[in-house]
Amino acid sequence: MKGVAMQQTNSLNVAAEKVIHDFLKRFTDNKHFATDKEKEEFIEETIKVVNIVVDDTKSSNNIRVNELKQEIVDELRNELATKADMKAEFAKMRQEIAESKTDIIKWLSAFQITVVSVAVAIIKLF
């Protein structure tokens, strides 16, 4: 693992790092290292790699969460009416109401003319 350029960000908490360190120390007790310093360097490099894996996983999860957030926002924007949409809908409703008023006036006028005509016809008959 020497020579690998890695940036340690210490994503692991102290307890997790100690557990890994102790495990690696027991693991390396059965391996041959020229010096104790070389053994400690191996342990430190391994912990750095674990930190990088944890960071990568966190980063991937954050990216997925951000993508999901964006999808939700986009979906909500598609579903929610904007102010302009509401104004257009209100204008359409006002137009329909105005047309209905005109139709009602026409029908009432025709009905009143019919009623007056019937009344005049009845009066003429008697």
PDB file of C-alpha atoms in Angstrom, residues 103-119:
ATOM      1  CA  ASP A 103     -77.263  32.807 -22.283  1.00  0.00           C
ATOM      2  CA  ILE A 104     -79.380  33.288 -19.156  1.00  0.00           C
ATOM      3  CA  ILE A 105     -80.398  36.793 -20.255  1.00  0.00           C
ATOM      4  CA  LYS A 106     -81.334  35.463 -23.712  1.00  0.00           C
ATOM      5  CA  TRP A 107     -83.460  32.656 -22.245  1.00  0.00           C
ATOM      6  CA  LEU A 108     -85.134  34.922 -19.696  1.00  0.00           C
ATOM      7  CA  SER A 109     -85.896  37.496 -22.393  1.00  0.00           C
ATOM      8  CA  ALA A 110     -87.397  34.826 -24.626  1.00  0.00           C
ATOM      9  CA  PHE A 111     -89.394  33.440 -21.685  1.00  0.00           C
ATOM     10  CA  GLN A 112     -90.683  36.903 -20.741  1.00  0.00           C
ATOM     11  CA  ILE A 113     -91.695  37.628 -24.320  1.00  0.00           C
ATOM     12  CA  THR A 114     -93.536  34.286 -24.397  1.00  0.00           C
ATOM     13  CA  VAL A 115     -95.283  35.026 -21.098  1.00  0.00           C
ATOM     14  CA  VAL A 116     -96.320  38.495 -22.290  1.00  0.00           C
ATOM     15  CA  SER A 117     -97.501  37.050 -25.611  1.00  0.00           C
ATOM     16  CA  VAL A 118     -99.589  34.405 -23.837  1.00  0.00           C
ATOM     17  CA  ALA A 119    -101.006  37.043 -21.471  1.00  0.00           C
TER      18      ALA A 119
END
